[in-house]
Amino acid sequence: MQVVTLDQPDDLDGWRGAARSLAMAGASPADIIWQVGDQATDLFAEAAEPLPSGGTPFAVPRAFLDLAKSVVLHREPERFALLYTLLLRQRTQAGAIADKADPLVRRLEHLAQEVRRDIHKMRAFLRFREVADDDATARFVAWFEPDHHILRYNAKFFIDRFASMRWSILTPELSIHWDGETLSEGPGAVKGDAPDGDPIEEVWKTYYASIFNPARVKIGAMLKEMPRKYWKNMPETALVPGLIAAAQARESGMIDTARHEVGGNVAAAWALLRDEAAGCTRCPLFKPATQTVFGEGPVDAALMFVGEQPGDQEDLAGRPFVGPAGQVFDRALAAAGIDRAGVYVTNAVKHFKFEQRGPRRIHAKPGVGEIDACRWWVEQERLLVRPTVTVALGATAARSLLGRTVTIAKERGRALSLPDGGEAWITVHPSYLLRIEDKGAAAVEYDRFVEDLKMAQDRLG
């Protein structure tokens, strides 16, 4: 009997190396015991022996590796043995992993699906609360109880999203800590180790109550998406029972109010969001910038434009698209028959990134981490405005909207579906038109830009 000891319950590399050696040696799944650390999984297991060496190297399809990455994170004790069984089958039956009717493949796919759902829940429902550290600097602490071993896997997501913050995530089995540069691990914790609330919690509750739309309450769907087990960690959920109870009365009130006032509730939520963004420190760009440049326009606009970031003049004025690129944008809007006063205009990144060269501040392209850190604000703006069509001006804006890098030349001129169900169009940024030195080529590209704006406008019907 071969005993394989893995360092951690999510030790993919350890399992992968051992499985490869054992498969090359032709070891049967029935002759292998997989265990984690010093916790033996079999009372009759013997001490671990060296893995066999030699054999013919082999390759596995990418789909198998992707499946293994998720399944290893599951709490199912048999996950390592199940993956190894499929690995052997894949060696003799090319395409075995693609057989969706196979009970083993179906079981592993089910495990992977449960892990992916747990990963999503943690990213959506984890809430940081501010505490004062020993050196009186701010630290943000969150408590979460994942169903599976996903904490290390999710660490990169939170590092990318809150790179400039010092934070800790506590779980019953493991804790991770980010100091702005290094990620460290610690032992598991109990809920009492995490704070219950912080000074900004009331602000968050006020914001949630403001965006709560009683006309869209679907309790069954809401509970399916946001199970009650996560409620105790989320400050806004304390408001849910009361908001639901009052939904019918609020809906009637909204209908009555809507006859006299358009966008009152949303306008208040948007103003609260803008004020909160003014103090944003999610990435280092806030330090050299003059101010946060938030979006502007009607909060019920059907058409939204997302640019890259504020330029020098926008940074000073505190408004988007008022510099040279903004003038090109305004001219193109007019040529396309679009009234700027009727559209919402914002940027993917809210602070000006630049390089100081003498007295001049030269535009510097924002990095992926900065785009992702600011993406939360764009998502909240879209949540409030709910535009029918959103136009991404340039690759940075497209990355912010779609959450992935795209090629403008490939995606331009066609409607794309956004994760929240909206529709997106991608075109160039107006600053691109300013950089074209050849006047003839610049005129051609300007006309293409105007045509893109017209196509987006036509989608509104």
Short mmCIF file of C-alpha atoms in Angstrom, two decimals:
data_model
loop_
_atom_site.label_atom_id
_atom_site.label_comp_id
_atom_site.label_asym_id
_atom_site.label_seq_id
_atom_site.Cartn_x
_atom_site.Cartn_y
_atom_site.Cartn_z
CA MET A 1 0.00 0.00 0.00
CA GLN A 2 1.48 3.35 -1.06
CA VAL A 3 0.84 6.23 1.33
CA VAL A 4 1.01 9.74 -0.14
CA THR A 5 1.17 12.59 2.35
CA LEU A 6 0.18 16.03 1.12
CA ASP A 7 1.22 19.19 2.94
CA GLN A 8 -2.16 20.94 2.87
CA PRO A 9 -5.78 20.03 2.07
CA ASP A 10 -5.49 22.22 -1.07
CA ASP A 11 -2.04 20.92 -2.07
CA LEU A 12 -2.56 20.72 -5.84
CA ASP A 13 1.14 20.70 -6.67
CA GLY A 14 1.79 17.90 -4.18
CA TRP A 15 -1.04 15.78 -5.55
CA ARG A 16 -0.04 16.51 -9.13
CA GLY A 17 3.59 15.44 -8.61
CA ALA A 18 2.67 12.28 -6.73
CA ALA A 19 -0.08 11.34 -9.16
CA ARG A 20 2.27 11.70 -12.12
CA SER A 21 4.91 9.44 -10.54
CA LEU A 22 2.36 6.83 -9.50
CA ALA A 23 0.63 6.85 -12.89
CA MET A 24 3.93 6.42 -14.72
CA ALA A 25 4.65 3.43 -12.45
CA GLY A 26 1.20 1.99 -13.16
CA ALA A 27 0.04 2.11 -9.52
CA SER A 28 -3.59 1.09 -9.01
CA PRO A 29 -5.96 3.56 -7.25
CA ALA A 30 -6.84 0.78 -4.81
CA ASP A 31 -3.21 0.58 -3.67
CA ILE A 32 -2.85 4.27 -2.77
CA ILE A 33 -3.82 6.08 0.42
CA TRP A 34 -3.98 9.86 0.15
CA GLN A 35 -3.68 11.77 3.40
CA VAL A 36 -3.11 15.36 4.43
CA GLY A 37 -0.40 16.26 6.93
CA ASP A 38 -0.13 13.88 9.85
CA GLN A 39 -3.83 13.06 9.89
CA ALA A 40 -3.93 9.49 8.62
CA THR A 41 -7.03 8.62 6.61
CA ASP A 42 -6.65 4.88 7.10
CA LEU A 43 -6.14 3.17 10.45
CA PHE A 44 -4.05 0.50 8.77
CA ALA A 45 -1.92 2.87 6.72
CA GLU A 46 1.80 2.30 6.93
CA ALA A 47 4.51 4.92 6.99
CA ALA A 48 4.90 6.81 3.73
CA GLU A 49 7.40 5.31 1.30
CA PRO A 50 9.30 7.15 -1.45
CA LEU A 51 7.34 7.60 -4.63
CA PRO A 52 8.28 5.33 -7.53
CA SER A 53 10.50 6.74 -10.25
CA GLY A 54 10.81 5.98 -13.94
CA GLY A 55 8.17 5.27 -16.55
CA THR A 56 6.99 6.96 -19.70
CA PRO A 57 6.09 10.65 -19.42
CA PHE A 58 2.60 11.61 -20.54
CA ALA A 59 0.46 14.69 -21.03
CA VAL A 60 -3.08 15.44 -19.89
CA PRO A 61 -5.58 17.81 -21.50
CA ARG A 62 -6.00 21.31 -20.14
CA ALA A 63 -9.57 20.49 -19.17
CA PHE A 64 -8.32 17.87 -16.73
CA LEU A 65 -5.94 20.30 -15.05
CA ASP A 66 -8.69 22.91 -14.75
CA LEU A 67 -10.99 20.32 -13.22
CA ALA A 68 -8.30 19.18 -10.78
CA LYS A 69 -7.60 22.77 -9.65
CA SER A 70 -11.18 23.11 -8.45
CA VAL A 71 -11.78 19.58 -7.15
CA VAL A 72 -8.68 19.64 -4.93
CA LEU A 73 -10.24 22.54 -3.02
CA HIS A 74 -13.34 20.49 -2.08
CA ARG A 75 -13.78 18.96 1.39
CA GLU A 76 -14.67 15.56 -0.07
CA PRO A 77 -12.10 13.13 1.48
CA GLU A 78 -12.05 10.99 -1.68
CA ARG A 79 -11.25 13.86 -4.03
CA PHE A 80 -7.57 12.91 -4.53
CA ALA A 81 -8.39 9.26 -5.21
CA LEU A 82 -11.21 10.17 -7.60
CA LEU A 83 -8.96 12.49 -9.57
CA TYR A 84 -6.24 9.86 -9.75
CA THR A 85 -8.75 7.31 -11.07
CA LEU A 86 -9.79 9.69 -13.83
CA LEU A 87 -6.15 10.45 -14.57
CA LEU A 88 -5.44 6.77 -15.23
CA ARG A 89 -8.55 6.45 -17.36
CA GLN A 90 -7.56 9.50 -19.37
CA ARG A 91 -4.20 7.84 -20.19
CA THR A 92 -5.89 4.86 -21.85
CA GLN A 93 -9.08 6.53 -23.10
CA ALA A 94 -8.32 9.78 -24.85
CA GLY A 95 -11.23 12.16 -24.33
CA ALA A 96 -12.47 10.36 -21.20
CA ILE A 97 -12.90 13.67 -19.41
CA ALA A 98 -15.27 14.85 -22.13
CA ASP A 99 -17.70 11.99 -21.47
CA LYS A 100 -20.29 13.91 -19.44
CA ALA A 101 -22.40 10.77 -19.00
CA ASP A 102 -19.61 8.97 -17.13
CA PRO A 103 -20.51 8.78 -13.41
CA LEU A 104 -16.96 9.59 -12.31
CA VAL A 105 -16.72 12.64 -14.56
CA ARG A 106 -20.15 13.81 -13.44
CA ARG A 107 -19.22 13.45 -9.78
CA LEU A 108 -15.99 15.39 -10.22
CA GLU A 109 -17.76 18.09 -12.21
CA HIS A 110 -20.30 18.38 -9.38
CA LEU A 111 -17.52 18.80 -6.82
CA ALA A 112 -15.86 21.46 -8.99
CA GLN A 113 -19.16 23.29 -9.35
CA GLU A 114 -19.65 23.39 -5.58
CA VAL A 115 -16.15 24.79 -5.14
CA ARG A 116 -16.68 27.48 -7.78
CA ARG A 117 -19.94 28.48 -6.10
CA ASP A 118 -18.16 28.73 -2.74
CA ILE A 119 -15.42 30.88 -4.29
CA HIS A 120 -18.05 33.24 -5.70
CA LYS A 121 -19.91 33.45 -2.39
CA MET A 122 -16.75 34.38 -0.51
CA ARG A 123 -15.91 37.13 -2.98
CA ALA A 124 -19.46 38.49 -2.88
CA PHE A 125 -20.33 38.21 0.80
CA LEU A 126 -17.09 38.79 2.70
CA ARG A 127 -17.14 42.11 4.55
CA PHE A 128 -14.09 43.85 6.00
CA ARG A 129 -14.38 45.90 9.17
CA GLU A 130 -11.84 48.51 10.17
CA VAL A 131 -9.81 48.13 13.38
CA ALA A 132 -6.83 50.03 14.79
CA ASP A 133 -3.65 47.95 14.69
CA ASP A 134 -1.00 47.95 17.42
CA ASP A 135 0.80 50.84 15.71
CA ALA A 136 -2.50 52.79 15.46
CA THR A 137 -2.68 52.30 11.68
CA ALA A 138 -5.85 51.01 10.09
CA ARG A 139 -6.32 47.31 9.40
CA PHE A 140 -9.40 45.70 7.92
CA VAL A 141 -10.51 42.34 9.30
CA ALA A 142 -13.13 39.97 7.90
CA TRP A 143 -14.60 36.74 9.20
CA PHE A 144 -15.78 34.04 6.81
CA GLU A 145 -16.71 30.37 7.03
CA PRO A 146 -16.06 28.76 3.65
CA ASP A 147 -17.54 25.38 2.85
CA HIS A 148 -14.33 24.25 1.16
CA HIS A 149 -10.57 24.91 1.19
CA ILE A 150 -10.77 28.08 -0.91
CA LEU A 151 -9.05 30.66 1.28
CA ARG A 152 -5.58 30.45 -0.27
CA TYR A 153 -7.10 30.29 -3.76
CA ASN A 154 -9.11 33.46 -3.14
CA ALA A 155 -6.18 35.35 -1.61
CA LYS A 156 -5.00 36.72 -4.96
CA PHE A 157 -8.47 38.07 -5.69
CA PHE A 158 -8.48 40.13 -2.49
CA ILE A 159 -4.86 41.22 -2.97
CA ASP A 160 -5.66 42.53 -6.44
CA ARG A 161 -8.81 44.23 -5.23
CA PHE A 162 -7.47 45.73 -2.01
CA ALA A 163 -3.76 45.97 -2.79
CA SER A 164 -3.17 49.15 -0.81
CA MET A 165 -5.12 48.09 2.27
CA ARG A 166 -3.75 46.13 5.23
CA TRP A 167 -6.21 43.34 5.84
CA SER A 168 -6.80 39.96 7.44
CA ILE A 169 -9.28 37.25 6.59
CA LEU A 170 -10.10 34.90 9.45
CA THR A 171 -11.64 31.46 8.99
CA PRO A 172 -12.03 28.50 11.37
CA GLU A 173 -9.13 26.61 9.75
CA LEU A 174 -6.73 29.26 8.55
CA SER A 175 -6.09 33.00 8.58
CA ILE A 176 -4.30 35.08 5.97
CA HIS A 177 -2.85 38.55 6.44
CA TRP A 178 -1.85 41.16 3.82
CA ASP A 179 0.40 44.07 4.84
CA GLY A 180 0.43 45.79 1.46
CA GLU A 181 3.45 43.83 0.22
CA THR A 182 3.47 40.35 1.70
CA LEU A 183 0.87 37.68 2.34
CA SER A 184 1.31 35.57 5.46
CA GLU A 185 -0.66 32.75 7.02
CA GLY A 186 -1.73 32.10 10.58
CA PRO A 187 -3.82 29.57 12.50
CA GLY A 188 -7.57 29.36 12.37
CA ALA A 189 -9.71 31.74 14.42
CA VAL A 190 -13.14 32.06 15.96
CA LYS A 191 -15.78 34.60 15.06
CA GLY A 192 -15.11 36.52 18.26
CA ASP A 193 -11.62 37.37 16.97
CA ALA A 194 -13.18 39.55 14.28
CA PRO A 195 -14.77 42.95 15.04
CA ASP A 196 -18.56 43.33 14.96
CA GLY A 197 -18.71 46.72 13.32
CA ASP A 198 -16.79 49.82 12.36
CA PRO A 199 -17.41 53.54 11.83
CA ILE A 200 -18.26 53.22 8.12
CA GLU A 201 -20.83 50.48 8.65
CA GLU A 202 -23.70 52.95 9.03
CA VAL A 203 -22.64 54.58 5.77
CA TRP A 204 -22.74 51.20 4.05
CA LYS A 205 -26.19 50.46 5.51
CA THR A 206 -27.47 53.81 4.35
CA TYR A 207 -26.15 53.14 0.88
CA TYR A 208 -27.70 49.65 0.76
CA ALA A 209 -31.06 50.95 1.95
CA SER A 210 -30.90 53.66 -0.70
CA ILE A 211 -30.31 51.26 -3.59
CA PHE A 212 -32.82 48.68 -2.31
CA ASN A 213 -35.57 48.62 -4.89
CA PRO A 214 -38.80 47.29 -3.38
CA ALA A 215 -40.34 46.95 -6.84
CA ARG A 216 -37.78 44.25 -7.66
CA VAL A 217 -38.02 42.13 -4.54
CA LYS A 218 -37.96 38.43 -5.39
CA ILE A 219 -37.40 36.76 -2.04
CA GLY A 220 -36.82 33.27 -3.41
CA ALA A 221 -34.21 34.43 -5.91
CA MET A 222 -32.55 36.64 -3.30
CA LEU A 223 -32.23 33.79 -0.79
CA LYS A 224 -30.87 31.50 -3.49
CA GLU A 225 -28.21 34.02 -4.44
CA MET A 226 -27.49 35.22 -0.91
CA PRO A 227 -28.13 32.30 1.52
CA ARG A 228 -28.92 33.19 5.11
CA LYS A 229 -25.72 31.54 6.41
CA TYR A 230 -23.75 34.54 5.14
CA TRP A 231 -26.07 37.19 6.55
CA LYS A 232 -24.47 37.36 9.97
CA ASN A 233 -21.22 38.66 8.44
CA MET A 234 -22.81 41.36 6.30
CA PRO A 235 -23.94 44.64 7.92
CA GLU A 236 -26.55 45.42 5.28
CA THR A 237 -28.46 42.17 5.79
CA ALA A 238 -29.67 43.38 9.17
CA LEU A 239 -31.87 45.72 7.14
CA VAL A 240 -33.29 43.07 4.82
CA PRO A 241 -36.25 41.80 6.94
CA GLY A 242 -37.45 45.35 7.55
CA LEU A 243 -36.96 46.40 3.96
CA ILE A 244 -38.85 43.36 2.68
CA ALA A 245 -41.66 43.90 5.17
CA ALA A 246 -42.01 47.49 4.01
CA ALA A 247 -41.48 46.70 0.33
CA GLN A 248 -45.10 46.79 -0.69
CA ALA A 249 -45.73 50.11 1.01
CA ARG A 250 -42.50 51.56 -0.41
CA GLU A 251 -43.37 50.32 -3.89
CA SER A 252 -46.72 52.08 -3.75
CA GLY A 253 -44.97 55.19 -2.50
CA MET A 254 -42.41 55.01 -5.28
CA ILE A 255 -45.11 54.74 -7.91
CA ASP A 256 -46.85 57.76 -6.48
CA THR A 257 -43.61 59.71 -6.15
CA ALA A 258 -42.52 58.79 -9.66
CA ARG A 259 -45.46 60.77 -11.00
CA HIS A 260 -43.93 63.92 -9.58
CA GLU A 261 -40.21 63.25 -9.21
CA VAL A 262 -37.84 61.24 -11.40
CA GLY A 263 -34.81 59.51 -9.91
CA GLY A 264 -35.11 60.87 -6.37
CA ASN A 265 -34.13 57.62 -4.58
CA VAL A 266 -31.41 56.74 -7.08
CA ALA A 267 -30.09 60.28 -7.09
CA ALA A 268 -29.61 60.15 -3.32
CA ALA A 269 -27.78 56.81 -3.57
CA TRP A 270 -25.59 58.14 -6.39
CA ALA A 271 -24.66 61.24 -4.38
CA LEU A 272 -23.75 59.00 -1.42
CA LEU A 273 -21.62 56.82 -3.67
CA ARG A 274 -19.85 59.84 -5.18
CA ASP A 275 -19.08 61.22 -1.72
CA GLU A 276 -17.68 57.87 -0.59
CA ALA A 277 -15.52 57.65 -3.72
CA ALA A 278 -14.03 61.03 -2.88
CA GLY A 279 -12.13 59.35 -0.06
CA CYS A 280 -11.15 56.24 -2.00
CA THR A 281 -7.74 54.73 -1.13
CA ARG A 282 -8.18 51.37 -2.84
CA CYS A 283 -4.96 51.83 -4.83
CA PRO A 284 -1.93 54.16 -4.54
CA LEU A 285 -3.16 56.49 -7.31
CA PHE A 286 -5.06 58.62 -4.81
CA LYS A 287 -1.80 59.93 -3.34
CA PRO A 288 -0.44 62.08 -6.21
CA ALA A 289 -3.84 62.87 -7.77
CA THR A 290 -5.59 66.13 -6.97
CA GLN A 291 -8.97 64.54 -6.39
CA THR A 292 -11.31 61.70 -7.32
CA VAL A 293 -12.98 62.36 -10.67
CA PHE A 294 -16.35 60.65 -10.45
CA GLY A 295 -18.86 60.10 -13.25
CA GLU A 296 -21.52 62.63 -14.17
CA GLY A 297 -24.79 62.74 -16.04
CA PRO A 298 -28.43 61.77 -15.51
CA VAL A 299 -28.84 58.84 -13.12
CA ASP A 300 -31.53 57.41 -15.39
CA ALA A 301 -29.47 57.68 -18.58
CA ALA A 302 -30.00 54.86 -21.08
CA LEU A 303 -26.53 55.35 -22.54
CA MET A 304 -23.31 55.28 -20.50
CA PHE A 305 -19.75 55.95 -21.66
CA VAL A 306 -16.75 54.63 -19.76
CA GLY A 307 -13.33 56.12 -20.53
CA GLU A 308 -9.88 55.21 -19.25
CA GLN A 309 -8.93 57.68 -16.51
CA PRO A 310 -8.97 61.44 -15.87
CA GLY A 311 -6.36 63.50 -17.68
CA ASP A 312 -4.45 66.49 -16.39
CA GLN A 313 -7.32 68.95 -16.86
CA GLU A 314 -9.94 66.52 -15.54
CA ASP A 315 -7.82 65.98 -12.44
CA LEU A 316 -7.80 69.71 -11.75
CA ALA A 317 -11.45 70.32 -12.68
CA GLY A 318 -12.86 67.22 -10.95
CA ARG A 319 -14.98 66.37 -14.00
CA PRO A 320 -14.56 63.68 -16.68
CA PHE A 321 -13.87 64.45 -20.35
CA VAL A 322 -13.26 68.21 -20.16
CA GLY A 323 -9.73 68.20 -21.65
CA PRO A 324 -8.57 67.84 -25.27
CA ALA A 325 -9.87 64.26 -25.56
CA GLY A 326 -13.15 65.44 -24.04
CA GLN A 327 -13.48 68.08 -26.74
CA VAL A 328 -13.05 65.42 -29.43
CA PHE A 329 -15.60 63.30 -27.59
CA ASP A 330 -18.13 66.16 -27.46
CA ARG A 331 -17.65 66.88 -31.18
CA ALA A 332 -18.14 63.21 -32.08
CA LEU A 333 -21.24 62.95 -29.89
CA ALA A 334 -22.76 65.93 -31.67
CA ALA A 335 -21.89 64.42 -35.06
CA ALA A 336 -23.61 61.20 -34.01
CA GLY A 337 -26.71 63.10 -32.91
CA ILE A 338 -26.20 62.36 -29.21
CA ASP A 339 -26.82 65.02 -26.56
CA ARG A 340 -24.08 64.77 -23.93
CA ALA A 341 -26.47 66.18 -21.35
CA GLY A 342 -28.55 63.03 -21.77
CA VAL A 343 -25.79 60.46 -21.24
CA TYR A 344 -23.75 59.33 -18.25
CA VAL A 345 -19.98 59.70 -18.61
CA THR A 346 -17.39 58.16 -16.30
CA ASN A 347 -13.96 56.55 -16.25
CA ALA A 348 -12.68 53.07 -15.43
CA VAL A 349 -10.08 54.60 -13.08
CA LYS A 350 -11.08 57.59 -10.98
CA HIS A 351 -7.66 59.06 -10.19
CA PHE A 352 -5.16 60.61 -12.62
CA LYS A 353 -2.03 58.49 -13.11
CA PHE A 354 0.91 60.41 -14.42
CA GLU A 355 4.69 60.79 -14.58
CA GLN A 356 6.12 64.13 -13.53
CA ARG A 357 8.50 65.47 -16.19
CA GLY A 358 9.61 68.91 -15.15
CA PRO A 359 6.52 71.07 -14.84
CA ARG A 360 4.43 68.68 -16.95
CA ARG A 361 2.35 65.74 -15.76
CA ILE A 362 2.47 63.11 -18.49
CA HIS A 363 -0.34 60.57 -18.71
CA ALA A 364 0.63 57.04 -17.60
CA LYS A 365 -1.50 54.04 -18.46
CA PRO A 366 -3.18 52.46 -15.41
CA GLY A 367 -2.17 48.91 -14.53
CA VAL A 368 -4.44 45.90 -14.22
CA GLY A 369 -4.38 46.10 -10.42
CA GLU A 370 -5.44 49.74 -10.52
CA ILE A 371 -8.22 48.99 -13.01
CA ASP A 372 -9.51 46.11 -10.91
CA ALA A 373 -9.28 48.15 -7.70
CA CYS A 374 -11.45 50.88 -9.26
CA ARG A 375 -13.81 48.45 -10.95
CA TRP A 376 -16.02 48.38 -7.86
CA TRP A 377 -16.97 52.03 -8.41
CA VAL A 378 -17.89 51.48 -12.06
CA GLU A 379 -20.01 48.47 -11.10
CA GLN A 380 -21.87 50.55 -8.50
CA GLU A 381 -22.42 53.36 -11.00
CA ARG A 382 -23.89 50.89 -13.49
CA LEU A 383 -26.01 49.34 -10.74
CA LEU A 384 -27.57 52.72 -10.03
CA VAL A 385 -27.87 54.12 -13.56
CA ARG A 386 -28.82 50.78 -15.17
CA PRO A 387 -27.97 51.91 -18.71
CA THR A 388 -29.38 49.97 -21.62
CA VAL A 389 -26.09 50.31 -23.48
CA THR A 390 -22.62 50.96 -22.09
CA VAL A 391 -19.84 52.05 -24.43
CA ALA A 392 -16.25 51.27 -23.47
CA LEU A 393 -13.87 53.90 -24.83
CA GLY A 394 -10.58 52.07 -25.18
CA ALA A 395 -9.01 48.87 -23.89
CA THR A 396 -8.82 49.98 -20.25
CA ALA A 397 -12.56 50.65 -20.14
CA ALA A 398 -13.24 47.33 -21.87
CA ARG A 399 -11.14 45.53 -19.28
CA SER A 400 -13.08 47.23 -16.50
CA LEU A 401 -16.47 46.31 -17.93
CA LEU A 402 -15.73 42.76 -19.03
CA GLY A 403 -13.21 41.79 -16.35
CA ARG A 404 -10.77 40.53 -18.97
CA THR A 405 -8.38 41.89 -21.54
CA VAL A 406 -9.83 42.21 -25.05
CA THR A 407 -8.61 43.39 -28.44
CA ILE A 408 -10.49 46.44 -29.66
CA ALA A 409 -10.01 45.53 -33.33
CA LYS A 410 -11.60 42.13 -32.69
CA GLU A 411 -14.56 43.23 -30.55
CA ARG A 412 -15.37 46.58 -32.18
CA GLY A 413 -18.67 47.03 -34.00
CA ARG A 414 -20.77 44.40 -32.27
CA ALA A 415 -22.85 44.08 -29.12
CA LEU A 416 -21.31 42.21 -26.17
CA SER A 417 -23.16 40.82 -23.17
CA LEU A 418 -22.10 42.07 -19.76
CA PRO A 419 -22.10 39.81 -16.68
CA ASP A 420 -25.08 41.72 -15.22
CA GLY A 421 -27.14 41.31 -18.38
CA GLY A 422 -26.46 44.73 -19.91
CA GLU A 423 -25.12 45.36 -23.38
CA ALA A 424 -21.69 46.75 -24.14
CA TRP A 425 -20.02 48.21 -27.21
CA ILE A 426 -16.30 48.78 -27.55
CA THR A 427 -14.59 51.49 -29.54
CA VAL A 428 -11.42 53.55 -29.34
CA HIS A 429 -10.70 56.26 -26.80
CA PRO A 430 -10.90 59.83 -28.18
CA SER A 431 -7.29 60.42 -27.15
CA TYR A 432 -6.29 57.80 -29.71
CA LEU A 433 -7.64 60.08 -32.45
CA LEU A 434 -5.47 62.92 -31.17
CA ARG A 435 -2.32 60.82 -31.46
CA ILE A 436 -2.75 60.04 -35.19
CA GLU A 437 -0.31 62.34 -36.97
CA ASP A 438 -1.50 61.76 -40.54
CA LYS A 439 -4.50 64.04 -41.07
CA GLY A 440 -6.11 61.80 -43.64
CA ALA A 441 -5.86 58.74 -41.44
CA ALA A 442 -7.10 60.77 -38.47
CA ALA A 443 -10.18 61.85 -40.41
CA VAL A 444 -10.96 58.25 -41.37
CA GLU A 445 -10.62 57.06 -37.79
CA TYR A 446 -12.75 59.92 -36.51
CA ASP A 447 -15.54 58.95 -38.90
CA ARG A 448 -15.31 55.34 -37.70
CA PHE A 449 -15.56 56.58 -34.12
CA VAL A 450 -18.70 58.57 -34.93
CA GLU A 451 -20.21 55.53 -36.63
CA ASP A 452 -19.53 53.47 -33.48
CA LEU A 453 -21.37 56.06 -31.40
CA LYS A 454 -24.30 56.02 -33.82
CA MET A 455 -24.53 52.22 -33.64
CA ALA A 456 -24.63 52.34 -29.85
CA GLN A 457 -27.29 55.05 -29.96
CA ASP A 458 -29.38 53.03 -32.42
CA ARG A 459 -29.49 50.13 -29.94
CA LEU A 460 -31.66 52.26 -27.69
CA GLY A 461 -34.46 52.03 -30.22
#
